[in-house]
Amino acid sequence: MMMTGHRVLKADTFVQNWPKWLVYLALNFLLFFCYVLFSKLGEYFLIPSGAVSILWPSAGIALGFVYVFGIGVVPGAFVACLTVTFMRDPSFGQLDVLSALLTAVGISLHVVVGTVLIRKFTNAEFHSGNLRDILSFLFWGGPVASIVSAVLGTLSLTYTFEFTNSQFWEHMFTWWVGDVFGVVVFAPVTAILLSRFRMRNQFSWSSKVIIILPAIGAVLVFIWMFGNAKDEFSKLAYDEYFTQVDNMVGDFSQVLSIDVTLVNAVSAFIEASDNITSDEYKSFTRPLLENSIGMFGLSWLPKIEHNQRDSFVRLIRSQGYPNFDIRARNALGELQKSEQREIYYPLAYTEPYVTNNSAHGFDVYGQDGISGDVRRGILDEARKLDKPRATSRLSIVQRPGEYGFIVYRPVFKPTGTGEQVHAGYINGIFLYSKLIKQLVKKAANIGSDLILEGISGDGEVTLLFDSRTLNNKEGPPDSYDLTSVIHTRHHIPVAGQVWRLTYLKNGELLGSDFVRSIWMLAGGGALFSMLLLIILMMITARSEFVEKLVRQRTSELKLANEELEEFAYRTSHDLRSPIVSSVQLLSLASDAIASNNTKMANHSITHAKNSLAKLDDLISDILVLTQIGSENEEEVLLDIEVTIDEAISKLDHADGFERLKISRYISLEDKVLIKPSRFKLILENLISNAAKYQDPNIENPMVEIICYKAVGNLYLEVSDNGLGIAPEYQDQMFEMFKRFHPKVASGSGLGLHLMRKSAGVLNGNISYQALEKGSLFRLIVPIVVIRGREF
Amino acid sequence: MALSLVMVVDDSEADQFICEYTLKKYNPDIEIMSAFDGQEALDMLEAAETRPQVIFLDINMPRMNGHEFLATYTTLYEADNASVVVMLTSSDQTKDVERSMAYEAVMDYFIKPLSEEDIVSLCDRNANLCR
């Protein structure tokens, strides 16, 4: 596979002496450890409403590992993902296992697909500082490859959750965004940290520190900011919620106190009036009832002693209630004509009559074994304290099946002596459902349910109203365990009773605005970390590049300088030497002429001539060499075949050619775009060398010239069966002033050096290969391709 | 007048010719071993029955130059004092002089061309050599 091959070597360079399987085992464990560790960080990134986040940072870590080490470490990610999933929900059901497996497959595929895509679309390691490569890394590894894990991960959840269509897409989107965050923030840092295992494009330690420290710093600051902001947001949300609840509870208390005040008002009206008729009562109470919230009825319960009973009954009947009587509950709870008692407190007038007529005449002081004792207790208490007193939860006679409560207010009337005598009670009848209707509506607006409870003096709790049940009565017992529910409680005094009002938040406290803000924060942080990393990498890679360039240039300069020194030294010697010799030889010649030694004179002159001819050769080679440095020769389309033929015919008359058999094989169809004089220099030098250094002891000295094109290169191969170059000199054969056959031919020692320099100018390379007998020189020059056409 | 067998190591035929002429002028009966580079000189020394009294050594030569010759020569023939080496070169560079004279076997450093006076002064200073 394209990813493994060379990377295996890199891992090996780290722990060179370890067997390969051990290296990979160790790497897999390292990945496993990091993955699980970072999943803990993921929990920290949990964004309401409970979006799966534990796998996000880990996804970045895994991608970094696989990018660096190849698919050999994928098992580590797979197992780690399984582990993390099971750690979260350790209920190994069949579907849970399936789901976890699918998630793990998604993660593994994500990192593999991501790495393959990154490798495909980048030329170098992304951290070598090329912006395009960095962005490619982030793009293919992030948004693109994350699709895989988001789709498979969300599908895996369908095993254990039931999603609606929109929930499914929303979940997939969330997963995708999270994975993109994870990759963008954590994958580059991981890859750079691990890049010390690599050979290629390695950052120096100082550069790595320059990149890694700020990057990690940025990530930490981001994490800290994110956590803080989330806490802050939560706190804000809590504060806002509690304030809203406080306001509602305040309003509700006011409603209650108004209601009690209304009861008081009726009591004052009765106190101030004598012999009130039913109509008067009605006209006084109707506006009060209209302005009240939750009041079901307002009744006047006069104190009737038994001896007044008949006249009282007659009085009421005479006002349009012919069936009126004082009534009481029997053992079955049905209202019947009351037994004889000393004192009655019957409902004389009650408004609105239509809804309360079923209780008309009901003696609230009667002992009926149902609620009689409770009522009597409250009535007595209210009378003693001269204050309105509320009952605890009651079944309301007028509304069977519903709970309510009654506020009793004692009415005292002054006698002629100025003494206050108890004259009866005003009762306000309330239904919890009616009282609390508005409150429930308002609570629903802030996504809350309500529980209203009464708390007795000894701490006993009675449920009065529960908005969560259909009949608003008691729900299942476990629904009153509120430890994991966001809730707030308020205690409200109501005419001697204490109520406890509990608001329960439905679902998440954080509203969509807050969630959006958190997402923005997460996105902004990720973006910031990413940009910082990119900038750092580019700056560092740039400075590394410059540093490398300077190093390279310096060493090139140093080399050039050494070459120049050597050159100066050699030329000073080699230029001077023939002249010195020639001067001496010529003076010998003139001495010889003076002594008529013609033979000696001729000898001396011949030597001088040869010396000076060599000097001439040397000077022209030096001139060529000095020109090679200037590379501004234009490339032209050259017919290689013609060029070779020209070179052969040019050299044909030189020494040594008469014996040499020259053969050439050229398989080139087109002309080649090349710098002509460089190419000719190499060609002519190779051919003339073959002639100069032929073996005089063999019968058939030959040179073979082959020229062809292969894999985008032009090959020129010149082989001979000549003297060759001894193995011990082959490593220095292309250096300046190296000669290996002193007596065979007189060269300047610059020929091969010139060829190598020229090959360099052609962006090519010349190499030597010793044959069994003779030499093979091979020139390889890249051929430029222009608009699809090869030259 | 006993300088009778010398070796000239020089790749230039012209210089070999000059040396031969000058040496013959000094002593017509002198026998000269001519080597064209260091390697050839070593080969000749190894094959020779009688070692030359003086080896005139050039520095810049193909295959094996003077410095390389000295390095090998010293390890092979350091113990016996059969020959002395005299540098004969056109290089007057200090680094060449210093590098050559560092060898105990190297007696003198002559700049080309070789003259009769050079040989006389060599013999004057090393009386035992030319005795």
PDB file of C-alpha atoms in Angstrom, chain A residues 58-214:
ATOM      1  CA  SER A  58      -9.196  11.593  19.693  1.00  0.00           C
ATOM      2  CA  ALA A  59     -10.080  11.651  16.008  1.00  0.00           C
ATOM      3  CA  GLY A  60      -7.405  14.303  15.474  1.00  0.00           C
ATOM      4  CA  ILE A  61      -4.873  12.312  17.472  1.00  0.00           C
ATOM      5  CA  ALA A  62      -5.601   9.148  15.487  1.00  0.00           C
ATOM      6  CA  LEU A  63      -5.289  10.946  12.159  1.00  0.00           C
ATOM      7  CA  GLY A  64      -1.942  12.403  13.211  1.00  0.00           C
ATOM      8  CA  PHE A  65      -0.659   8.933  14.129  1.00  0.00           C
ATOM      9  CA  VAL A  66      -1.838   7.265  10.944  1.00  0.00           C
ATOM     10  CA  TYR A  67      -0.523  10.123   8.832  1.00  0.00           C
ATOM     11  CA  VAL A  68       2.914   9.631  10.316  1.00  0.00           C
ATOM     12  CA  PHE A  69       3.088   5.853  10.760  1.00  0.00           C
ATOM     13  CA  GLY A  70       0.694   4.517   8.163  1.00  0.00           C
ATOM     14  CA  ILE A  71      -2.114   2.019   8.492  1.00  0.00           C
ATOM     15  CA  GLY A  72      -0.039  -0.166  10.800  1.00  0.00           C
ATOM     16  CA  VAL A  73      -1.365   1.813  13.763  1.00  0.00           C
ATOM     17  CA  VAL A  74      -5.047   1.738  12.785  1.00  0.00           C
ATOM     18  CA  PRO A  75      -5.762  -1.244  15.087  1.00  0.00           C
ATOM     19  CA  GLY A  76      -4.729   0.933  18.037  1.00  0.00           C
ATOM     20  CA  ALA A  77      -7.359   3.512  17.082  1.00  0.00           C
ATOM     21  CA  PHE A  78      -9.995   0.836  16.472  1.00  0.00           C
ATOM     22  CA  VAL A  79      -9.527  -0.868  19.831  1.00  0.00           C
ATOM     23  CA  ALA A  80      -9.265   2.459  21.640  1.00  0.00           C
ATOM     24  CA  CYS A  81     -12.531   3.639  20.116  1.00  0.00           C
ATOM     25  CA  LEU A  82     -14.241   0.430  21.200  1.00  0.00           C
ATOM     26  CA  THR A  83     -12.834   0.820  24.685  1.00  0.00           C
ATOM     27  CA  VAL A  84     -13.927   4.415  25.002  1.00  0.00           C
ATOM     28  CA  THR A  85     -17.420   3.576  23.801  1.00  0.00           C
ATOM     29  CA  PHE A  86     -17.761   0.725  26.275  1.00  0.00           C
ATOM     30  CA  MET A  87     -16.308   2.783  29.093  1.00  0.00           C
ATOM     31  CA  ARG A  88     -19.095   5.262  28.555  1.00  0.00           C
ATOM     32  CA  ASP A  89     -21.842   2.695  28.440  1.00  0.00           C
ATOM     33  CA  PRO A  90     -20.675  -0.595  29.903  1.00  0.00           C
ATOM     34  CA  SER A  91     -23.863  -2.549  29.245  1.00  0.00           C
ATOM     35  CA  PHE A  92     -22.589  -5.040  26.677  1.00  0.00           C
ATOM     36  CA  GLY A  93     -25.913  -5.617  25.026  1.00  0.00           C
ATOM     37  CA  GLN A  94     -25.891  -7.106  21.574  1.00  0.00           C
ATOM     38  CA  LEU A  95     -26.947  -3.852  19.962  1.00  0.00           C
ATOM     39  CA  ASP A  96     -24.484  -1.853  22.027  1.00  0.00           C
ATOM     40  CA  VAL A  97     -21.656  -4.034  20.765  1.00  0.00           C
ATOM     41  CA  LEU A  98     -22.848  -3.669  17.186  1.00  0.00           C
ATOM     42  CA  SER A  99     -23.117   0.056  17.628  1.00  0.00           C
ATOM     43  CA  ALA A 100     -19.651   0.355  19.158  1.00  0.00           C
ATOM     44  CA  LEU A 101     -18.155  -1.774  16.401  1.00  0.00           C
ATOM     45  CA  LEU A 102     -19.692   0.402  13.724  1.00  0.00           C
ATOM     46  CA  THR A 103     -18.442   3.558  15.432  1.00  0.00           C
ATOM     47  CA  ALA A 104     -14.939   2.123  15.634  1.00  0.00           C
ATOM     48  CA  VAL A 105     -15.051   1.130  11.981  1.00  0.00           C
ATOM     49  CA  GLY A 106     -16.115   4.694  11.180  1.00  0.00           C
ATOM     50  CA  ILE A 107     -13.177   6.179  13.092  1.00  0.00           C
ATOM     51  CA  SER A 108     -10.703   3.772  11.504  1.00  0.00           C
ATOM     52  CA  LEU A 109     -11.988   4.495   8.027  1.00  0.00           C
ATOM     53  CA  HIS A 110     -11.895   8.212   8.725  1.00  0.00           C
ATOM     54  CA  VAL A 111      -8.185   8.203   9.476  1.00  0.00           C
ATOM     55  CA  VAL A 112      -7.312   5.822   6.649  1.00  0.00           C
ATOM     56  CA  VAL A 113      -9.348   7.693   4.042  1.00  0.00           C
ATOM     57  CA  GLY A 114      -8.015  10.995   5.401  1.00  0.00           C
ATOM     58  CA  THR A 115      -4.401   9.870   5.175  1.00  0.00           C
ATOM     59  CA  VAL A 116      -4.813   8.423   1.684  1.00  0.00           C
ATOM     60  CA  LEU A 117      -6.423  11.639   0.462  1.00  0.00           C
ATOM     61  CA  ILE A 118      -3.807  13.833   2.109  1.00  0.00           C
ATOM     62  CA  ARG A 119      -1.005  11.758   0.598  1.00  0.00           C
ATOM     63  CA  LYS A 120      -2.677  11.889  -2.773  1.00  0.00           C
ATOM     64  CA  PHE A 121      -3.117  15.636  -2.791  1.00  0.00           C
ATOM     65  CA  THR A 122       0.076  16.813  -1.145  1.00  0.00           C
ATOM     66  CA  ASN A 123       3.573  16.739  -2.540  1.00  0.00           C
ATOM     67  CA  ALA A 124       5.547  16.953   0.644  1.00  0.00           C
ATOM     68  CA  GLU A 125       4.897  16.531   4.330  1.00  0.00           C
ATOM     69  CA  PHE A 126       2.391  19.199   5.259  1.00  0.00           C
ATOM     70  CA  HIS A 127       4.687  20.620   7.913  1.00  0.00           C
ATOM     71  CA  SER A 128       7.356  21.519   5.388  1.00  0.00           C
ATOM     72  CA  GLY A 129       5.593  24.855   5.342  1.00  0.00           C
ATOM     73  CA  ASN A 130       3.920  24.913   1.955  1.00  0.00           C
ATOM     74  CA  LEU A 131       0.581  26.631   2.524  1.00  0.00           C
ATOM     75  CA  ARG A 132      -1.119  24.500  -0.094  1.00  0.00           C
ATOM     76  CA  ASP A 133       0.049  21.303   1.586  1.00  0.00           C
ATOM     77  CA  ILE A 134      -0.973  22.527   5.028  1.00  0.00           C
ATOM     78  CA  LEU A 135      -4.431  23.455   3.787  1.00  0.00           C
ATOM     79  CA  SER A 136      -4.688  20.162   1.907  1.00  0.00           C
ATOM     80  CA  PHE A 137      -3.891  18.312   5.113  1.00  0.00           C
ATOM     81  CA  LEU A 138      -6.562  20.185   7.038  1.00  0.00           C
ATOM     82  CA  PHE A 139      -9.134  19.980   4.254  1.00  0.00           C
ATOM     83  CA  TRP A 140      -8.879  16.321   3.288  1.00  0.00           C
ATOM     84  CA  GLY A 141      -8.274  15.098   6.816  1.00  0.00           C
ATOM     85  CA  GLY A 142     -10.926  17.382   8.298  1.00  0.00           C
ATOM     86  CA  PRO A 143     -14.174  18.218   6.483  1.00  0.00           C
ATOM     87  CA  VAL A 144     -13.835  15.537   3.822  1.00  0.00           C
ATOM     88  CA  ALA A 145     -12.709  12.473   5.745  1.00  0.00           C
ATOM     89  CA  SER A 146     -14.882  13.349   8.754  1.00  0.00           C
ATOM     90  CA  ILE A 147     -17.931  12.579   6.630  1.00  0.00           C
ATOM     91  CA  VAL A 148     -17.042   8.903   6.930  1.00  0.00           C
ATOM     92  CA  SER A 149     -16.953   8.815  10.714  1.00  0.00           C
ATOM     93  CA  ALA A 150     -19.977  11.101  11.050  1.00  0.00           C
ATOM     94  CA  VAL A 151     -22.139   8.920   8.797  1.00  0.00           C
ATOM     95  CA  LEU A 152     -21.063   5.593  10.277  1.00  0.00           C
ATOM     96  CA  GLY A 153     -21.059   6.952  13.826  1.00  0.00           C
ATOM     97  CA  THR A 154     -24.572   8.328  13.528  1.00  0.00           C
ATOM     98  CA  LEU A 155     -25.784   5.144  11.848  1.00  0.00           C
ATOM     99  CA  SER A 156     -24.315   3.201  14.753  1.00  0.00           C
ATOM    100  CA  LEU A 157     -26.441   5.208  17.155  1.00  0.00           C
ATOM    101  CA  THR A 158     -29.611   4.182  15.353  1.00  0.00           C
ATOM    102  CA  TYR A 159     -29.104   0.732  16.883  1.00  0.00           C
ATOM    103  CA  THR A 160     -29.649   2.067  20.360  1.00  0.00           C
ATOM    104  CA  PHE A 161     -31.583   5.308  19.881  1.00  0.00           C
ATOM    105  CA  GLU A 162     -34.678   6.136  17.990  1.00  0.00           C
ATOM    106  CA  PHE A 163     -34.107   9.206  15.904  1.00  0.00           C
ATOM    107  CA  THR A 164     -36.576  11.246  14.016  1.00  0.00           C
ATOM    108  CA  ASN A 165     -35.441  12.144  10.555  1.00  0.00           C
ATOM    109  CA  SER A 166     -34.356  15.652  11.493  1.00  0.00           C
ATOM    110  CA  GLN A 167     -32.657  14.436  14.670  1.00  0.00           C
ATOM    111  CA  PHE A 168     -30.689  11.980  12.581  1.00  0.00           C
ATOM    112  CA  TRP A 169     -29.368  14.677  10.273  1.00  0.00           C
ATOM    113  CA  GLU A 170     -28.769  17.079  13.100  1.00  0.00           C
ATOM    114  CA  HIS A 171     -26.813  14.444  14.947  1.00  0.00           C
ATOM    115  CA  MET A 172     -24.755  13.600  11.905  1.00  0.00           C
ATOM    116  CA  PHE A 173     -23.983  17.248  11.346  1.00  0.00           C
ATOM    117  CA  THR A 174     -22.950  17.707  14.957  1.00  0.00           C
ATOM    118  CA  TRP A 175     -20.702  14.671  14.791  1.00  0.00           C
ATOM    119  CA  TRP A 176     -19.165  15.927  11.586  1.00  0.00           C
ATOM    120  CA  VAL A 177     -18.502  19.411  12.928  1.00  0.00           C
ATOM    121  CA  GLY A 178     -17.005  17.933  16.076  1.00  0.00           C
ATOM    122  CA  ASP A 179     -14.700  15.650  14.152  1.00  0.00           C
ATOM    123  CA  VAL A 180     -13.602  18.538  11.968  1.00  0.00           C
ATOM    124  CA  PHE A 181     -12.756  20.514  15.114  1.00  0.00           C
ATOM    125  CA  GLY A 182     -10.856  17.578  16.507  1.00  0.00           C
ATOM    126  CA  VAL A 183      -8.833  17.082  13.347  1.00  0.00           C
ATOM    127  CA  VAL A 184      -8.116  20.736  12.740  1.00  0.00           C
ATOM    128  CA  VAL A 185      -6.950  21.378  16.288  1.00  0.00           C
ATOM    129  CA  PHE A 186      -5.234  18.144  17.246  1.00  0.00           C
ATOM    130  CA  ALA A 187      -4.040  16.361  14.103  1.00  0.00           C
ATOM    131  CA  PRO A 188      -1.385  18.883  12.993  1.00  0.00           C
ATOM    132  CA  VAL A 189       0.161  19.135  16.453  1.00  0.00           C
ATOM    133  CA  THR A 190       0.202  15.360  16.772  1.00  0.00           C
ATOM    134  CA  ALA A 191       1.796  14.900  13.385  1.00  0.00           C
ATOM    135  CA  ILE A 192       4.478  17.502  14.074  1.00  0.00           C
ATOM    136  CA  LEU A 193       5.229  16.004  17.475  1.00  0.00           C
ATOM    137  CA  LEU A 194       5.547  12.565  15.926  1.00  0.00           C
ATOM    138  CA  SER A 195       7.536  13.819  12.952  1.00  0.00           C
ATOM    139  CA  ARG A 196      10.744  13.208  14.857  1.00  0.00           C
ATOM    140  CA  PHE A 197      10.227   9.617  13.802  1.00  0.00           C
ATOM    141  CA  ARG A 198      10.550  10.597  10.199  1.00  0.00           C
ATOM    142  CA  MET A 199      13.585  11.059   8.019  1.00  0.00           C
ATOM    143  CA  ARG A 200      12.201  13.384   5.435  1.00  0.00           C
ATOM    144  CA  ASN A 201      11.579  17.100   5.927  1.00  0.00           C
ATOM    145  CA  GLN A 202      12.426  16.927   9.548  1.00  0.00           C
ATOM    146  CA  PHE A 203      12.216  20.058  11.616  1.00  0.00           C
ATOM    147  CA  SER A 204      15.069  20.891  13.891  1.00  0.00           C
ATOM    148  CA  TRP A 205      14.256  20.656  17.572  1.00  0.00           C
ATOM    149  CA  SER A 206      14.320  24.392  18.003  1.00  0.00           C
ATOM    150  CA  SER A 207      11.790  24.842  15.214  1.00  0.00           C
ATOM    151  CA  LYS A 208       9.627  22.119  16.614  1.00  0.00           C
ATOM    152  CA  VAL A 209       9.632  23.850  19.980  1.00  0.00           C
ATOM    153  CA  ILE A 210       8.787  27.132  18.264  1.00  0.00           C
ATOM    154  CA  ILE A 211       5.788  25.479  16.637  1.00  0.00           C
ATOM    155  CA  ILE A 212       4.678  23.032  19.288  1.00  0.00           C
ATOM    156  CA  LEU A 213       4.841  25.172  22.411  1.00  0.00           C
ATOM    157  CA  PRO A 214       2.680  28.036  21.147  1.00  0.00           C
TER     158      PRO A 214
END
